[in-house]
Amino acid sequence: MEIVDLPHTRAPEELLHKHFGYHNFRPLQREAIDHVLDGKDAVILMPTGGGKSLCFQIPALALDGITLVVSPLIALMKDQVQALQANGIAAAFLNSTLTYDEEQLLWQDLRNGALKLLYVSPERIFSQGFLDAIAQLPLRLIAIDEAHCISNWGHHFRPEYKRLHILKERFPEVPVVALTATADAAVRSDIGELLGLRTPRLFIASFDRPNLSLAVLPGQKKSAQLGRILAKHNGQCGIIYCQSRKSCEQLAERIRAMGIRAAHYHAGMEPQERSTVQDEFIQGRCHVICATIAFGMGIDKSDVRFVIHWNMPGSVESYYQEIGRAGRDGKPAETILFYSYADVQRQLHFIDEVQDERYRAMQMAKLERMKDFAEAGTCRRKMLLSYFSEMPADDCGNCDVCKDPPKWFDGTQCAQMALSAVARSRGSLPVGTLVDVLKGTRSAAVQERQLNLLQTFGVGASISEFVWQLHIQQFIQQGLLTIDYKDNYHLKLTPHANEVLFKGRTVRLVSFETIKERQDAQKQMHTKEADRVAEPTDAGLFDRLKALRSKLAKALGKPAYIVFSDAALLDMCTRKPATMSAFLQVNGVGEYKAEQFGEAFLEEIAGVVAAR
Ligand code: ADP
Ligand code: ZN
């Protein structure tokens, strides 16, 4: 391959404005772009929605030649290529969905220099003749998207990614940029090493997403809580992550029964059905998606207003990536995690099945960190960011702990009741049965084992079942009780329990009031935010522009966001441009789109303004 050093005469800022219609780079984008344009390797770590793609797309436009982009999912490739083409950028993808003829045409375009970016699947890299064919082309840059797929430690491990070091071996002179949104320290070092990068520079953008509120709610009585949350978000889009396929289906069904447009999504569905659900959601016809982790990678929908975790994920990375799908437009969005010990047990159960000892220990450590987050008594965002090695100085003010710091009370007596019931049962009660005993409820489990004869039967009748569950959860968190998941999830005393029962140790509990206040506070907070979100500077105009956008998108057979993002429409409402040059000042309007859609939008805006 012939290599020539060409100065990149096209300034990144110019390209950013011309093609994407943006005025400024985000922190680190510019630095990363300069580094790549200098011909050096890089690992770029930015949260979902942080703007990773521009870090290779702008260099691709600045350089003469071709940029190869390795991307793990066909849907992801398709979306990115579609979005690039909509900005007038010559991009294409090569994967198993192309026919023989389409592929021949593609290679012809490549040889003619008609393409700037080529997206390929990792499998394709290793297919017959691919690398030889690429070597005939002026390859200038290689980007490896979702690079965490290379690591065994990540949760999206893809064996083909492990072999991608072949790219650096085959094209040692071509800079490689690896990008990901999910990488802890172990995965991060795997990426550089396994790809064979040469002293790559690490770019880590802040993982802080201050517009996302963080909250953890009790994982008991979830349905009632959900009803209230969904009522607040009436008409807005959100995702509910569930653990199992079946629970996705059931939950979606229940939500539809509330009169809300909801659907489920999981890997067990036919591809066609999945893509229909995804399209409906992206286009705003379906409001709530109940999904497993299969949903989300590569979904570019900026106005997701809430993400709920119906079950606790097994790691902070997964959690963070999933909540990251909310509020990508930078406007307030709400995230809620339902947390209960049952979820921890389920996760422990999965981990127990893992054969590899090192991997099991790793998963266990990850689960511990996730639990720490769910049980946090201090600012949750601080904890979250510390996981990604950031140390913010101040508390965030936008998490439930900051808004309603825990109120404590002396719970020694409650603890003694619960612990002595466990002692008297000789460690044979699961949480639910312990609550029955404390409340004096003659449930089937109680009757069957004559637990009503225990001395502690009914000692805690004045406390509600829900509150008992919250108390017991705290006894577990404080290390007074453990759940023996190998013995039918029965509660056992720990040595610390004896200190409470016999040695006068006191126990502090977070009062139920705190939980309740958090539930209520969130409700008020969100109503305010929802108003803000739904209030463009000119609501009438905004609706008209949205309708126009739908019409144009429909004519093109493309999703609406491909025409313009909500953010761009909102900016139009503020600026009310009357000329083409004013239209080009709108954030998110590049030259190509201005040419294609400018007149239609200018006319619509002029019409609305004149009618007033
Ligand atoms: P990621 O790949 O990191 O999840 P994307 O590259 O898809 O994020 O970018 C997320 C959104 O932010 C996109 O809509 C993109 O156009 C927008 N974006 C990226 N960089 C900028 C910028 N400098 N100014 C304004 N918007 C930007
Ligand atoms: Zn906080």
XYZ file of C-alpha atoms and ligand atoms in Angstrom:
640
model
C 0.000 0.000 0.000
C 1.249 3.422 -0.889
C 1.473 5.819 2.005
C 1.762 9.528 1.570
C 1.627 12.136 4.241
C -0.954 14.711 3.338
C -1.502 17.758 5.450
C -5.115 17.861 6.549
C -6.146 21.160 5.179
C -9.779 20.921 6.187
C -10.141 22.332 9.656
C -12.161 20.165 12.064
C -14.368 23.105 13.111
C -15.250 23.787 9.543
C -16.174 20.171 8.938
C -18.204 20.052 12.133
C -20.277 22.978 11.025
C -20.519 22.114 7.357
C -21.562 18.493 7.780
C -23.163 18.285 11.186
C -24.329 21.840 11.761
C -22.730 22.068 15.211
C -20.806 25.082 16.392
C -18.540 23.680 19.082
C -16.785 20.483 19.912
C -17.550 18.896 23.210
C -14.739 18.554 25.747
C -12.150 16.056 24.528
C -13.603 15.627 21.032
C -11.220 18.196 19.614
C -8.178 16.797 21.464
C -8.978 13.272 20.356
C -9.456 14.379 16.750
C -6.113 16.215 16.685
C -4.365 13.209 18.149
C -5.841 10.877 15.557
C -5.041 13.293 12.754
C -1.446 13.243 13.991
C -1.431 9.564 13.092
C -1.427 8.242 16.657
C -3.448 5.490 18.318
C -6.131 6.289 20.862
C -8.598 4.675 23.226
C -11.647 6.869 23.678
C -13.934 6.405 26.605
C -17.069 8.483 26.588
C -20.470 7.851 28.071
C -23.282 6.829 25.752
C -24.451 9.919 23.935
C -21.142 11.646 24.631
C -20.309 12.054 20.972
C -17.746 9.346 20.340
C -18.562 8.915 16.673
C -17.395 12.379 15.695
C -13.932 11.485 17.011
C -13.397 9.307 13.956
C -15.967 10.750 11.570
C -14.370 14.200 11.506
C -10.861 12.759 10.902
C -12.365 10.551 8.197
C -13.613 13.677 6.442
C -10.368 15.552 6.991
C -8.133 12.805 5.619
C -7.778 11.873 1.987
C -8.587 8.210 1.739
C -10.759 5.706 3.499
C -11.642 5.126 7.120
C -12.570 1.605 8.133
C -15.026 1.307 11.022
C -15.489 -2.016 12.794
C -18.896 -2.218 14.408
C -20.424 -5.209 16.186
C -24.079 -4.879 15.272
C -25.762 -4.672 11.918
C -28.472 -2.366 13.268
C -25.838 -0.039 14.689
C -24.006 0.157 11.367
C -27.182 0.822 9.495
C -28.190 3.681 11.792
C -24.807 5.352 11.666
C -24.470 5.034 7.912
C -27.977 6.354 7.428
C -27.276 9.340 9.671
C -24.013 10.079 7.825
C -25.670 9.850 4.429
C -28.381 12.204 5.630
C -25.590 14.709 6.236
C -24.285 14.204 2.721
C -21.306 12.094 3.769
C -20.218 9.191 1.559
C -20.510 6.206 3.886
C -21.536 2.586 3.389
C -21.615 -0.692 5.253
C -20.448 -4.141 4.341
C -22.101 -7.039 6.104
C -24.102 -10.174 5.492
C -27.253 -8.269 4.519
C -25.798 -7.149 1.171
C -26.495 -9.075 -2.016
C -23.639 -10.146 -4.266
C -24.380 -7.350 -6.726
C -24.610 -4.709 -4.023
C -21.268 -5.811 -2.728
C -19.642 -5.608 -6.155
C -20.933 -2.070 -6.551
C -19.578 -1.199 -3.149
C -16.079 -2.380 -4.017
C -16.270 -0.421 -7.216
C -17.126 2.738 -5.268
C -14.273 2.063 -2.898
C -11.800 1.686 -5.717
C -13.081 4.860 -7.339
C -12.531 6.818 -4.171
C -16.252 7.514 -3.905
C -16.491 6.533 -0.216
C -15.017 8.089 2.884
C -16.216 5.656 5.535
C -16.710 1.924 5.327
C -18.453 0.148 8.207
C -17.776 -3.583 8.532
C -18.677 -6.356 10.919
C -15.788 -8.071 12.730
C -16.630 -11.360 11.005
C -16.166 -9.708 7.643
C -12.630 -8.572 8.507
C -11.601 -12.226 8.640
C -13.506 -13.363 5.596
C -11.697 -14.488 2.500
C -9.735 -11.810 0.724
C -11.092 -8.861 2.671
C -7.800 -7.616 4.059
C -6.028 -8.066 0.736
C -8.703 -6.043 -0.977
C -8.514 -3.311 1.636
C -4.747 -3.200 1.282
C -5.252 -2.029 -2.307
C -7.081 1.043 -1.091
C -5.764 4.222 0.516
C -6.656 3.239 4.071
C -5.990 6.174 6.410
C -7.729 5.374 9.673
C -9.233 2.405 11.510
C -11.931 2.882 14.137
C -13.056 0.052 16.396
C -16.427 0.842 17.889
C -17.802 -0.778 21.060
C -14.237 -1.863 21.761
C -15.124 -3.343 25.152
C -16.430 -6.375 23.196
C -12.782 -7.474 23.071
C -12.573 -8.164 26.765
C -13.657 -11.309 28.562
C -14.339 -9.097 31.516
C -16.878 -6.996 29.690
C -20.485 -8.020 29.441
C -20.595 -8.065 25.635
C -17.651 -10.303 24.864
C -17.311 -11.130 21.158
C -14.680 -13.724 20.281
C -13.978 -12.203 16.842
C -12.943 -8.976 18.530
C -10.037 -10.844 20.105
C -8.529 -11.358 16.656
C -8.723 -7.726 15.605
C -5.056 -7.173 16.456
C -4.527 -8.414 12.916
C -5.465 -4.924 11.737
C -2.523 -3.286 13.474
C -0.208 -6.048 12.304
C -1.303 -5.768 8.734
C -1.468 -1.953 8.630
C 1.108 -0.789 11.167
C 1.210 2.741 9.764
C -2.511 3.373 10.010
C -3.698 4.913 13.266
C -6.277 2.939 15.206
C -8.865 4.513 17.441
C -10.828 2.269 19.801
C -14.075 3.588 21.276
C -16.314 2.463 24.082
C -18.783 3.690 26.666
C -18.220 0.890 29.091
C -14.821 0.101 30.413
C -13.527 -0.240 33.899
C -9.789 -0.283 34.445
C -9.415 -3.980 33.535
C -11.324 -3.708 30.274
C -9.521 -0.494 29.414
C -6.100 -2.056 29.588
C -7.343 -5.121 27.684
C -8.436 -2.915 24.818
C -5.057 -1.311 24.205
C -3.153 -4.513 24.708
C -5.296 -6.944 22.750
C -5.600 -4.635 19.762
C -1.821 -4.227 19.725
C -2.072 -0.444 19.855
C 1.155 1.553 20.067
C 1.304 3.582 23.254
C -2.272 4.664 22.771
C -3.401 7.836 24.452
C -6.408 7.387 26.643
C -9.162 9.978 26.330
C -11.694 9.759 29.107
C -14.583 12.154 28.923
C -16.467 12.844 32.083
C -19.083 10.251 32.766
C -21.172 12.782 34.574
C -24.635 13.190 33.106
C -26.070 15.807 35.444
C -29.415 15.902 33.618
C -30.184 12.344 34.726
C -31.740 12.196 38.160
C -30.804 9.096 40.129
C -33.089 7.294 42.524
C -33.426 3.907 44.163
C -36.829 2.757 45.345
C -37.777 -0.304 47.346
C -38.222 -3.393 45.199
C -41.390 -4.346 47.040
C -44.841 -3.353 45.789
C -43.334 -2.287 42.527
C -46.530 -2.269 40.522
C -48.201 0.395 42.638
C -45.092 2.559 42.489
C -44.828 2.059 38.742
C -48.401 3.212 38.194
C -47.581 6.541 39.800
C -44.346 6.948 37.888
C -45.968 6.239 34.528
C -48.814 8.601 35.272
C -46.306 11.420 35.722
C -44.641 10.588 32.435
C -47.855 10.566 30.487
C -47.097 10.813 26.769
C -43.322 10.571 27.232
C -41.042 7.749 26.155
C -39.211 5.462 28.522
C -37.530 2.095 28.870
C -38.087 -0.438 31.638
C -35.316 -2.995 31.925
C -36.393 -6.393 33.246
C -34.373 -9.454 34.034
C -36.280 -12.122 32.156
C -38.034 -12.364 28.834
C -41.199 -13.461 30.508
C -41.299 -10.545 32.911
C -40.859 -8.147 29.957
C -43.905 -9.622 28.309
C -46.024 -9.611 31.433
C -45.080 -6.104 32.430
C -45.784 -4.715 28.951
C -49.166 -6.393 29.073
C -49.943 -4.812 32.433
C -48.877 -1.378 31.230
C -51.051 -1.678 28.146
C -53.925 -2.450 30.483
C -53.288 0.989 32.045
C -54.028 2.481 28.640
C -50.384 3.243 27.797
C -48.804 2.250 24.509
C -46.234 -0.321 25.577
C -44.402 -3.236 23.986
C -41.849 -5.813 25.004
C -38.463 -6.510 23.455
C -36.071 -9.385 24.018
C -33.671 -11.655 22.193
C -36.213 -14.456 21.944
C -38.315 -12.553 19.410
C -38.103 -12.822 15.628
C -35.730 -10.215 14.163
C -38.591 -8.711 12.159
C -40.754 -8.311 15.233
C -37.879 -6.760 17.133
C -37.125 -4.229 14.488
C -40.801 -3.263 14.276
C -40.928 -2.645 18.025
C -37.711 -0.659 17.862
C -38.981 1.509 15.000
C -42.283 2.177 16.740
C -40.387 3.320 19.796
C -37.909 5.478 17.912
C -40.719 7.152 16.023
C -42.638 7.784 19.216
C -45.663 5.636 18.409
C -44.899 3.255 21.234
C -44.121 4.994 24.509
C -42.846 2.371 26.902
C -40.563 -0.539 26.092
C -40.187 -3.371 28.588
C -36.941 -4.975 27.592
C -34.078 -7.196 28.548
C -30.514 -5.985 28.127
C -30.855 -6.998 24.459
C -32.466 -3.617 23.857
C -30.528 -0.455 23.472
C -27.126 -0.930 21.916
C -27.132 1.472 19.027
C -30.535 2.961 19.584
C -30.232 6.624 18.833
C -33.293 8.166 20.399
C -32.557 11.385 22.140
C -35.819 12.043 23.994
C -36.084 9.017 26.281
C -37.407 10.695 29.438
C -37.086 7.832 31.899
C -35.279 4.553 32.397
C -36.487 2.203 35.080
C -34.669 -0.886 36.283
C -37.336 -3.337 37.325
C -34.527 -5.546 38.613
C -31.051 -4.640 39.719
C -28.370 -5.267 37.075
C -25.281 -7.264 37.976
C -22.763 -4.477 37.526
C -22.400 -0.725 37.679
C -21.250 -0.677 34.040
C -24.440 -2.289 32.819
C -26.519 -0.036 35.020
C -24.702 3.055 33.847
C -24.914 2.138 30.211
C -28.620 1.456 30.498
C -29.552 4.648 32.341
C -27.353 6.441 29.805
C -30.051 5.869 27.201
C -32.213 8.456 28.947
C -31.938 12.165 28.256
C -29.407 12.064 25.455
C -30.761 15.432 24.360
C -29.339 16.894 27.573
C -32.763 17.691 29.022
C -33.870 16.405 32.418
C -34.635 12.709 32.533
C -35.422 10.400 35.394
C -33.801 7.095 36.294
C -35.130 4.739 38.920
C -33.723 1.490 40.209
C -35.996 -0.877 42.094
C -33.847 -2.650 44.596
C -34.596 -5.701 46.636
C -32.706 -8.564 48.113
C -34.473 -10.980 45.832
C -32.521 -9.447 42.938
C -29.243 -9.824 44.740
C -30.082 -13.476 45.331
C -30.882 -14.003 41.695
C -27.581 -12.456 40.682
C -25.729 -14.608 43.198
C -27.401 -17.588 41.705
C -26.137 -16.704 38.205
C -22.647 -16.136 39.521
C -22.715 -19.448 41.277
C -23.158 -21.188 37.931
C -19.984 -19.640 36.522
C -17.253 -22.242 36.160
C -14.142 -20.125 35.744
C -12.995 -19.135 39.199
C -11.320 -15.868 38.280
C -14.334 -14.766 36.309
C -16.639 -15.694 39.151
C -14.614 -13.614 41.613
C -14.739 -10.711 39.192
C -18.517 -10.922 38.796
C -18.871 -11.137 42.533
C -16.837 -7.975 43.029
C -18.959 -6.203 40.428
C -22.145 -7.232 42.154
C -20.790 -5.901 45.450
C -20.173 -2.504 43.883
C -23.662 -2.453 42.416
C -25.095 -3.279 45.821
C -23.047 -0.508 47.408
C -24.617 1.893 44.989
C -28.155 0.681 45.645
C -27.649 0.918 49.388
C -25.768 4.206 49.369
C -26.335 6.593 52.260
C -24.310 9.330 50.537
C -24.616 11.063 47.161
C -25.235 8.351 44.595
C -23.677 10.231 41.715
C -20.425 10.596 43.616
C -20.357 6.851 44.081
C -21.192 6.199 40.482
C -18.515 8.518 39.185
C -15.920 7.149 41.560
C -16.479 3.812 39.871
C -15.221 5.409 36.674
C -12.277 6.963 38.543
C -13.763 10.436 38.769
C -13.855 12.318 42.046
C -16.339 15.167 41.952
C -15.846 17.667 44.766
C -19.489 18.360 45.524
C -22.608 16.338 46.095
C -24.809 16.373 43.020
C -28.128 17.652 44.329
C -29.951 15.532 41.741
C -30.111 12.146 43.424
C -32.559 10.905 46.028
C -29.948 10.849 48.782
C -28.960 14.471 48.172
C -32.581 15.561 48.055
C -33.741 13.557 51.049
C -30.829 12.591 53.229
C -31.693 9.560 55.336
C -33.393 10.154 58.687
C -32.336 7.620 61.280
C -34.108 6.265 64.307
C -33.236 3.794 67.040
C -34.329 0.468 65.589
C -32.776 -1.732 68.284
C -36.110 -3.064 69.450
C -37.227 -3.936 65.906
C -33.893 -5.641 65.319
C -34.253 -7.689 68.494
C -37.719 -8.858 67.445
C -36.554 -9.962 64.008
C -33.294 -11.499 65.128
C -34.845 -13.481 67.916
C -37.514 -14.835 65.549
C -34.734 -16.005 63.255
C -32.905 -17.548 66.219
C -36.018 -19.357 67.442
C -36.733 -20.710 63.960
C -33.163 -22.045 63.901
C -32.459 -20.225 60.697
C -35.279 -21.791 58.729
C -37.260 -18.747 57.547
C -37.134 -16.943 54.218
C -37.829 -13.185 54.365
C -41.539 -13.468 53.560
C -42.179 -16.027 56.291
C -40.232 -13.999 58.829
C -42.534 -11.073 58.097
C -45.555 -13.343 58.581
C -44.221 -14.439 61.962
C -43.487 -10.883 63.119
C -46.874 -9.643 61.967
C -48.706 -12.650 63.351
C -50.117 -13.566 59.936
C -51.460 -17.118 59.719
C -50.197 -17.729 56.183
C -49.951 -21.189 54.659
C -46.227 -21.335 55.440
C -46.924 -20.432 59.070
C -49.708 -22.979 59.479
C -47.850 -25.748 57.802
C -44.944 -25.466 60.208
C -46.945 -24.305 63.244
C -44.827 -21.192 63.434
C -47.636 -19.518 65.367
C -46.287 -21.383 68.382
C -43.036 -19.389 68.270
C -42.764 -16.915 71.134
C -42.090 -14.085 68.727
C -45.279 -14.709 66.741
C -47.084 -11.386 66.286
C -44.648 -9.250 68.329
C -44.357 -6.752 65.475
C -48.013 -6.608 64.489
C -48.145 -2.805 64.662
C -45.598 -2.355 61.880
C -46.752 -2.808 58.291
C -45.552 -5.655 56.145
C -43.871 -3.291 53.703
C -41.967 -1.507 56.457
C -40.868 -4.830 57.950
C -39.439 -5.780 54.579
C -37.503 -2.536 54.438
C -36.221 -3.082 57.975
C -35.110 -6.621 57.245
C -33.309 -5.427 54.153
C -31.364 -3.019 56.337
C -30.504 -5.732 58.862
C -28.990 -7.650 55.979
C -27.143 -4.568 54.727
C -25.774 -3.957 58.197
C -24.468 -7.487 58.420
C -26.811 -8.712 61.182
C -28.536 -11.246 58.965
C -27.469 -13.063 55.838
C -29.482 -14.878 53.247
C -28.222 -18.378 52.695
C -29.047 -18.830 49.077
C -27.713 -22.348 49.184
C -30.252 -23.238 51.859
C -33.491 -22.162 50.188
C -32.789 -18.496 50.822
C -33.301 -18.883 54.540
C -32.191 -16.076 56.841
C -29.307 -16.826 59.206
C -27.876 -14.888 62.106
C -24.356 -13.536 61.837
C -21.994 -13.178 64.818
C -22.951 -9.473 64.971
C -26.556 -10.486 65.623
C -25.537 -11.878 68.982
C -24.133 -8.504 69.976
C -27.582 -7.029 69.390
C -29.438 -9.843 71.112
C -27.196 -10.250 74.154
C -24.603 -7.482 74.434
C -26.599 -4.283 74.200
C -25.432 -3.252 70.748
C -27.813 -0.663 69.270
C -29.109 -0.600 65.708
C -29.891 2.483 63.645
C -32.450 2.293 60.883
C -33.420 4.633 58.082
C -37.015 5.555 58.744
C -39.735 4.666 56.356
C -40.494 8.395 56.189
C -37.309 8.877 54.186
C -38.398 6.349 51.607
C -41.818 7.866 51.424
C -40.456 11.383 51.100
C -38.224 10.202 48.302
C -41.188 8.726 46.498
C -43.166 11.952 46.918
C -40.289 14.318 46.255
C -39.601 12.593 43.032
C -43.135 13.017 41.974
C -43.083 16.787 42.532
C -39.676 17.183 41.022
C -40.633 15.361 37.967
C -43.813 17.228 37.289
C -41.786 20.425 37.257
C -39.204 18.970 34.957
C -41.769 17.458 32.673
C -43.263 20.892 32.201
C -39.895 22.242 31.315
C -39.266 19.520 28.798
C -42.595 19.890 27.103
C -42.223 23.625 26.806
C -40.365 24.761 23.750
C -40.109 28.532 23.419
C -42.935 28.341 20.928
C -45.082 25.282 21.365
C -47.358 25.964 18.391
C -44.429 26.330 16.034
C -42.720 23.292 17.495
C -45.734 21.128 16.731
C -45.890 22.414 13.196
C -42.192 21.718 12.642
C -42.555 18.246 14.083
C -45.418 17.541 11.709
C -43.355 18.784 8.788
C -40.460 16.615 9.885
C -42.698 13.531 9.991
C -44.001 14.284 6.542
C -40.520 14.671 5.057
C -39.217 11.594 6.865
C -42.130 9.532 5.660
C -41.526 10.587 2.078
C -37.919 9.455 2.449
C -38.901 6.259 4.239
C -36.559 7.163 7.107
C -37.075 7.738 10.829
C -37.833 11.333 11.815
C -34.573 11.996 13.645
C -32.698 11.451 10.398
C -34.265 14.698 9.128
C -33.582 16.809 12.238
C -33.241 16.085 15.947
C -35.690 17.533 18.480
C -32.863 19.758 19.667
C -32.557 21.256 16.180
C -36.317 21.879 15.968
C -36.288 23.549 19.385
C -33.453 25.792 18.284
C -35.487 26.727 15.199
C -38.367 27.740 17.476
C -36.045 30.016 19.431
C -34.280 31.564 16.471
C -37.157 31.636 13.986
C -34.755 31.976 11.060
C -36.075 33.909 8.064
C -33.168 33.440 5.670
C -31.044 30.529 4.586
C -27.956 31.926 6.289
C -29.893 32.313 9.535
C -31.151 28.763 9.081
C -27.561 27.533 8.868
C -26.930 29.025 12.303
C -29.423 26.598 13.855
C -27.671 23.992 15.974
C -27.755 20.694 14.106
C -28.292 22.138 10.623
C -25.401 21.354 8.303
C -25.060 22.478 4.711
C -26.394 19.296 3.202
C -29.540 19.212 5.272
C -30.060 22.940 4.810
C -30.015 22.421 1.091
C -32.359 19.458 1.273
C -34.873 20.675 3.848
C -34.119 24.361 4.398
C -36.749 25.798 2.118
C -39.543 23.669 3.519
C -38.717 24.625 7.095
C -38.178 28.318 6.322
C -41.540 28.408 4.621
C -43.265 26.740 7.544
C -41.672 29.136 10.028
C -42.539 32.171 7.900
C -46.124 30.943 7.594
C -46.560 30.610 11.348
C -44.912 33.970 12.049
C -47.031 35.769 9.424
C -50.276 34.303 10.733
C -49.785 36.015 14.099
P -22.042 8.063 21.308
O -21.588 7.293 20.097
O -20.922 8.508 22.179
O -23.136 7.394 22.085
P -22.925 9.903 19.347
O -21.648 10.057 18.627
O -23.998 9.095 18.730
O -22.671 9.411 20.821
O -23.483 11.365 19.682
C -24.630 11.532 20.461
C -25.408 12.737 19.974
O -24.707 13.950 20.251
C -25.627 12.709 18.471
O -26.941 13.138 18.210
C -24.594 13.694 17.948
O -24.959 14.240 16.711
C -24.549 14.721 19.064
N -23.258 15.414 19.118
C -22.030 14.885 19.079
N -21.071 15.833 19.144
C -21.708 17.013 19.218
C -21.277 18.389 19.296
N -19.994 18.722 19.320
N -22.236 19.346 19.367
C -23.528 19.020 19.352
N -24.011 17.756 19.269
C -23.114 16.765 19.197
Zn -26.326 13.288 44.882
